[in-house]
XYZ file of C-alpha atoms in Angstrom:
392
model
C -2.686 -7.958 6.176
C 0.991 -8.359 6.103
C 3.031 -5.003 6.529
C 6.574 -4.660 4.785
C 9.116 -2.003 5.645
C 11.671 -0.936 3.124
C 14.895 0.935 4.062
C 15.523 3.488 1.280
C 18.950 4.565 2.628
C 20.122 0.797 2.133
C 19.369 0.634 -1.536
C 15.562 -0.021 -0.878
C 16.164 -3.173 0.947
C 13.158 -4.921 2.628
C 14.214 -4.644 6.282
C 11.136 -5.876 8.109
C 7.918 -7.868 7.599
C 5.104 -8.001 10.064
C 3.128 -11.137 9.117
C -0.492 -11.021 8.191
C -3.648 -12.036 10.030
C -7.026 -13.105 8.779
C -8.970 -10.464 10.576
C -6.632 -7.435 9.739
C -7.002 -5.693 6.524
C -4.651 -2.748 6.033
C -6.400 0.204 4.148
C -3.916 2.805 5.247
C -0.584 3.179 6.990
C 1.084 6.230 8.374
C 4.238 6.962 10.360
C 3.686 9.417 13.367
C 5.826 10.676 16.451
C 9.041 10.026 14.659
C 9.272 6.270 13.883
C 5.839 4.934 15.209
C 3.903 3.063 12.585
C 0.073 2.897 12.691
C -2.314 1.116 10.268
C -6.031 1.033 9.903
C -8.618 -1.055 8.011
C -11.927 -2.320 7.338
C -12.062 -4.127 10.592
C -12.576 -0.739 12.231
C -9.481 -0.743 14.417
C -6.334 1.297 14.480
C -3.387 -0.859 15.110
C 0.130 0.272 16.242
C 2.955 -1.987 15.042
C 5.878 -3.212 17.188
C 8.746 -2.874 14.872
C 11.245 -4.794 17.028
C 9.015 -7.643 17.760
C 7.364 -7.561 14.350
C 3.866 -7.928 15.681
C 0.583 -5.737 15.913
C 1.340 -4.309 19.410
C -1.771 -2.349 20.292
C -5.184 -1.982 18.802
C -8.025 0.540 19.439
C -11.524 0.589 18.065
C -12.137 3.726 15.800
C -15.704 3.786 16.815
C -16.978 4.532 13.322
C -17.242 1.340 11.412
C -14.691 0.289 8.793
C -11.904 2.812 8.444
C -11.184 3.909 4.830
C -8.411 6.464 5.462
C -5.911 7.665 8.042
C -3.367 10.499 8.089
C -1.117 12.081 10.576
C -0.649 15.773 10.954
C 2.675 17.515 10.137
C 4.056 17.111 13.705
C 3.031 13.546 14.063
C 1.163 14.187 17.205
C -2.394 13.583 15.956
C -4.098 11.005 13.675
C -7.288 11.761 11.754
C -9.423 8.635 10.532
C -12.203 8.742 7.908
C -14.876 6.100 8.686
C -17.951 4.361 6.880
C -20.314 6.380 8.891
C -19.280 9.620 7.479
C -17.336 10.872 10.591
C -13.845 12.234 10.953
C -12.329 11.512 14.185
C -9.090 12.898 15.730
C -6.749 10.688 17.989
C -3.943 11.944 20.124
C -0.617 10.100 19.628
C 0.615 9.517 23.428
C 3.360 7.461 24.873
C 2.452 3.856 24.801
C -0.661 4.232 22.363
C -3.305 6.435 21.033
C -6.313 8.033 22.752
C -9.448 9.601 21.350
C -9.637 13.254 21.208
C -12.722 14.444 19.436
C -15.226 13.950 16.635
C -15.284 16.432 13.824
C -18.552 17.539 11.947
C -20.173 14.241 10.489
C -21.995 14.128 7.170
C -23.738 11.293 5.179
C -21.335 9.164 3.010
C -18.174 7.234 3.719
C -14.861 9.260 4.014
C -12.556 7.662 1.519
C -9.565 10.055 1.673
C -8.214 12.762 4.114
C -5.527 15.422 3.919
C -4.274 17.777 6.545
C -3.141 21.339 5.714
C 0.486 21.819 6.351
C -0.293 24.106 9.149
C -2.597 21.675 10.772
C -5.599 24.195 10.990
C -7.756 22.467 8.353
C -8.553 18.970 7.131
C -10.108 18.101 3.688
C -12.180 14.932 3.413
C -13.248 13.299 0.100
C -16.535 11.250 -0.064
C -18.758 10.273 -2.968
C -19.630 13.161 -5.240
C -18.274 15.708 -2.959
C -15.412 16.885 -0.631
C -15.523 19.196 2.361
C -13.035 21.305 4.389
C -13.175 21.073 7.983
C -11.805 23.515 10.542
C -9.930 21.472 13.083
C -10.248 23.937 16.034
C -14.108 24.415 15.822
C -14.905 20.971 14.289
C -17.117 22.560 11.761
C -17.396 22.144 7.861
C -16.412 25.584 6.410
C -16.819 24.472 2.742
C -18.671 21.697 0.815
C -17.842 21.338 -2.925
C -19.701 19.018 -5.189
C -17.321 17.560 -7.683
C -19.970 17.072 -10.322
C -21.994 20.122 -10.415
C -20.618 21.300 -13.724
C -21.199 18.018 -15.524
C -24.379 17.856 -17.447
C -26.820 15.314 -15.882
C -23.978 13.146 -14.403
C -25.805 9.865 -14.158
C -22.893 7.956 -12.327
C -21.755 8.743 -8.986
C -18.296 10.438 -8.735
C -15.914 8.796 -6.144
C -13.290 11.120 -4.739
C -10.626 8.462 -4.272
C -7.627 10.723 -3.334
C -7.391 14.301 -2.174
C -4.551 16.782 -1.024
C -4.781 20.198 0.687
C -1.757 22.387 -0.363
C -0.221 25.231 1.783
C -1.676 27.817 -0.659
C -5.143 26.641 0.112
C -5.568 24.759 -3.237
C -7.439 21.495 -2.830
C -6.308 18.682 -5.371
C -8.853 15.946 -5.824
C -8.632 12.716 -7.932
C -11.736 10.920 -8.928
C -13.397 8.048 -10.674
C -13.924 9.861 -13.816
C -10.161 10.114 -14.430
C -9.831 13.597 -13.407
C -7.255 15.623 -11.420
C -8.923 18.821 -10.329
C -7.593 21.820 -8.686
C -10.050 23.936 -6.502
C -10.003 27.242 -4.570
C -11.388 25.966 -1.301
C -12.420 29.437 0.151
C -14.516 30.164 -3.002
C -15.383 26.653 -3.650
C -14.551 27.207 -7.346
C -12.758 25.007 -9.748
C -9.526 26.584 -10.981
C -8.056 23.841 -13.169
C -9.131 20.358 -14.285
C -7.063 17.647 -16.171
C -8.550 14.533 -17.549
C -5.506 12.215 -17.165
C -7.226 9.088 -17.911
C -10.310 7.189 -19.250
C -10.388 5.231 -15.963
C -10.369 6.210 -12.352
C -7.611 7.944 -10.754
C -6.957 5.997 -7.493
C -3.880 7.633 -5.658
C -2.331 10.880 -5.482
C 1.127 12.247 -3.843
C 2.419 15.773 -3.750
C 6.175 16.590 -3.374
C 7.222 18.425 -0.212
C 7.900 21.624 -2.224
C 4.411 21.109 -3.722
C 5.695 21.752 -7.244
C 5.354 18.337 -8.468
C 2.907 15.336 -8.034
C 2.181 11.769 -9.105
C -1.207 10.088 -9.725
C -1.997 6.503 -10.109
C -4.932 5.091 -12.223
C -6.881 1.936 -12.522
C -5.376 0.876 -15.735
C -1.796 0.576 -14.098
C -0.609 3.809 -15.553
C 1.010 6.637 -13.333
C 1.239 10.299 -14.465
C 3.586 12.922 -13.383
C 2.324 16.623 -13.105
C 4.519 19.603 -12.512
C 3.970 23.230 -11.662
C 5.556 25.185 -14.553
C 5.764 28.748 -15.482
C 3.358 29.756 -18.347
C 6.053 31.893 -19.910
C 9.899 31.547 -19.405
C 10.941 33.785 -16.533
C 7.146 34.721 -15.745
C 5.546 34.564 -12.398
C 2.334 32.876 -13.396
C 2.524 29.046 -13.126
C 0.136 26.254 -14.103
C 0.081 22.538 -13.503
C 1.075 20.687 -16.598
C 1.002 16.834 -17.185
C 4.600 16.071 -18.129
C 5.207 12.223 -18.198
C 3.068 9.167 -18.320
C 4.557 5.752 -17.278
C 2.961 2.310 -17.736
C 4.848 0.104 -15.245
C 1.831 -1.773 -13.839
C -0.633 -4.171 -15.244
C -3.419 -3.564 -12.638
C -4.761 -0.757 -10.410
C -2.043 1.610 -8.820
C -3.548 1.773 -5.292
C -0.707 3.719 -3.572
C 1.825 6.256 -4.692
C 4.627 8.252 -2.904
C 6.903 11.150 -3.994
C 10.327 11.236 -2.525
C 12.786 13.900 -3.123
C 14.497 12.046 -5.948
C 12.024 9.511 -7.009
C 8.278 8.551 -7.783
C 7.132 5.304 -6.043
C 4.168 3.328 -7.012
C 2.503 0.123 -5.825
C -0.327 -1.827 -7.306
C -2.499 -4.797 -7.325
C -0.019 -6.628 -9.592
C 1.998 -6.765 -6.246
C 4.780 -4.853 -7.782
C 6.743 -1.971 -6.202
C 8.269 0.454 -8.822
C 10.603 3.116 -8.070
C 11.192 5.611 -10.889
C 14.086 8.117 -10.304
C 13.575 11.843 -11.204
C 16.550 12.190 -13.417
C 16.849 16.013 -13.031
C 17.092 15.371 -9.205
C 19.623 12.750 -9.122
C 23.004 14.267 -9.403
C 25.475 11.459 -10.315
C 24.966 8.499 -12.550
C 24.685 5.292 -10.245
C 22.514 2.942 -8.598
C 19.884 5.805 -7.561
C 19.507 6.704 -11.229
C 18.101 3.194 -12.133
C 14.345 2.199 -12.509
C 13.749 -0.404 -9.927
C 10.779 -3.000 -9.914
C 10.383 -5.317 -7.019
C 8.537 -8.296 -8.345
C 9.920 -11.064 -6.153
C 9.795 -11.752 -2.379
C 12.822 -10.793 -0.525
C 12.378 -13.657 1.934
C 12.677 -17.300 1.258
C 9.406 -18.908 0.556
C 10.754 -22.171 -1.060
C 13.137 -24.598 0.730
C 14.686 -27.777 -0.658
C 15.533 -31.134 0.849
C 18.482 -31.979 -1.530
C 19.016 -35.571 -0.449
C 15.138 -36.522 -0.409
C 14.558 -34.422 -3.680
C 11.601 -32.671 -1.928
C 10.441 -29.054 -2.220
C 8.380 -27.185 0.363
C 6.413 -24.160 -0.771
C 5.153 -21.665 1.808
C 1.884 -19.775 1.323
C 0.188 -17.438 3.852
C -1.915 -20.110 5.559
C -0.724 -23.529 4.193
C 2.475 -25.278 3.102
C 2.685 -27.626 0.154
C 5.325 -30.530 -0.266
C 6.253 -31.737 -3.558
C 8.515 -34.484 -4.841
C 10.790 -33.480 -7.900
C 10.353 -35.426 -11.103
C 13.297 -37.409 -12.544
C 14.841 -38.261 -15.828
C 16.917 -40.940 -17.150
C 18.718 -38.964 -19.879
C 21.789 -36.820 -19.367
C 22.610 -33.442 -21.238
C 24.318 -30.147 -21.131
C 23.466 -27.451 -18.589
C 20.342 -25.587 -19.604
C 18.790 -28.189 -21.809
C 15.437 -29.520 -21.088
C 15.233 -33.296 -20.605
C 12.282 -35.645 -20.976
C 10.891 -36.740 -17.724
C 10.420 -40.368 -16.786
C 8.686 -39.433 -13.527
C 6.493 -36.386 -13.169
C 6.752 -33.927 -10.241
C 4.322 -35.276 -7.425
C 2.219 -33.182 -4.991
C 2.593 -35.158 -1.732
C 0.881 -33.233 0.995
C -0.837 -29.815 1.926
C -0.430 -28.888 5.504
C -2.838 -26.110 6.722
C -1.876 -23.786 9.652
C -4.423 -23.561 12.454
C -5.567 -20.245 13.621
C -6.021 -16.728 12.018
C -2.177 -15.878 11.934
C -0.215 -16.134 8.714
C 2.917 -18.351 8.361
C 6.106 -16.252 8.823
C 8.741 -18.669 7.892
C 9.046 -22.414 7.132
C 11.931 -24.986 6.384
C 12.440 -28.774 5.617
C 15.509 -30.566 6.664
C 18.191 -31.740 4.052
C 17.333 -35.294 4.670
C 13.447 -34.412 4.102
C 12.343 -36.042 7.401
C 11.776 -32.946 9.422
C 9.449 -29.956 8.555
C 8.908 -26.890 10.678
C 7.182 -23.478 10.320
C 6.279 -20.666 12.774
C 3.677 -17.950 12.916
C 4.104 -14.647 15.048
C 3.339 -16.596 18.289
C 4.040 -20.259 17.806
C 6.246 -22.870 16.238
C 5.218 -26.260 14.844
C 7.591 -29.178 14.170
C 6.635 -32.318 12.147
C 8.187 -35.569 11.401
C 7.753 -36.530 7.655
C 7.614 -40.273 6.638
C 7.882 -41.286 3.002
C 6.808 -44.856 2.603
C 6.635 -45.819 -0.927
C 4.092 -43.554 -2.699
C 2.329 -42.273 0.317
C 3.382 -39.735 2.986
C 2.574 -39.319 6.462
C 2.986 -36.351 8.884
C 3.362 -36.639 12.725
C 3.240 -33.508 14.748
C 6.178 -33.336 17.132
């Protein structure tokens, strides 16, 4: 449930971390009304984050059970959420929070993904085996399309994991059969279908000009599709799969398309930024493939004099004593240990909040950690082999 904010202008630096909470799962995040950040998850609440205090500022119950998806409209004044009970709800972004505006037409089946039309007149909602297009003004479903109707005797259910509604009226769906499909939503007909993977396509992002898109799959591969002319200089264009990338080892759950790069994040906890070489003008730092595989904050602290290491996890700390050796050698050599590293103590944090930062003093006799709302200080006593902690 932690949220990390990266600053792309400052070389993709991790600027802020809002610490996690046991009861807060984050299924979707979106920016609205300029620089306000909202999150929603399976707890069923919509949360606004305080980016200066680094806490979850305000929460509001969505009223439809677990929330699977949330998107803001083009002006950032409205949020649409897709719920477990099959409802799509619209919330107004107002100063100081959000307020419920209206329910759109409800159908059976959880709403896993949503997308606004760039003109904000329609919303497309993806569920299991079908997607539907909803008129925002009337709240009625104007088109319901079965994604499986042309598959002979489809035994398995087909999950629409990601969806996009383009300004041309084309609906792009990504599903658990590994297909990226292009639909004419007014007719409800299939225009193009690309089977990009043997496994599920989980995420989809379209560029602002709508001439390029990136999809992420459950095998860790991402694929780049581009809208290219059929003949050189001709007007007719088709979507073509141009480049596959295998940068992840697990499911790619989130992708984004910036003007100059393709960004993907997966269950392997890596954030990968792949520059589009044709969009990067000069050779430099922006033209380099970047992978974030390490935390940007300090999660290990060392008490040099006492030869102790403190490791920070989300809900507990571990204190270890370093091993020692009687041999000497050159830098980089591995020496035989006469004493093995020793796990001294595990300190569990009370309450549902995750640990934000921790430290041990250089002498190894003081240990402190803090969560979003409280700070704890302990006195550490090492007597022989045992260790004791006293809360101060």
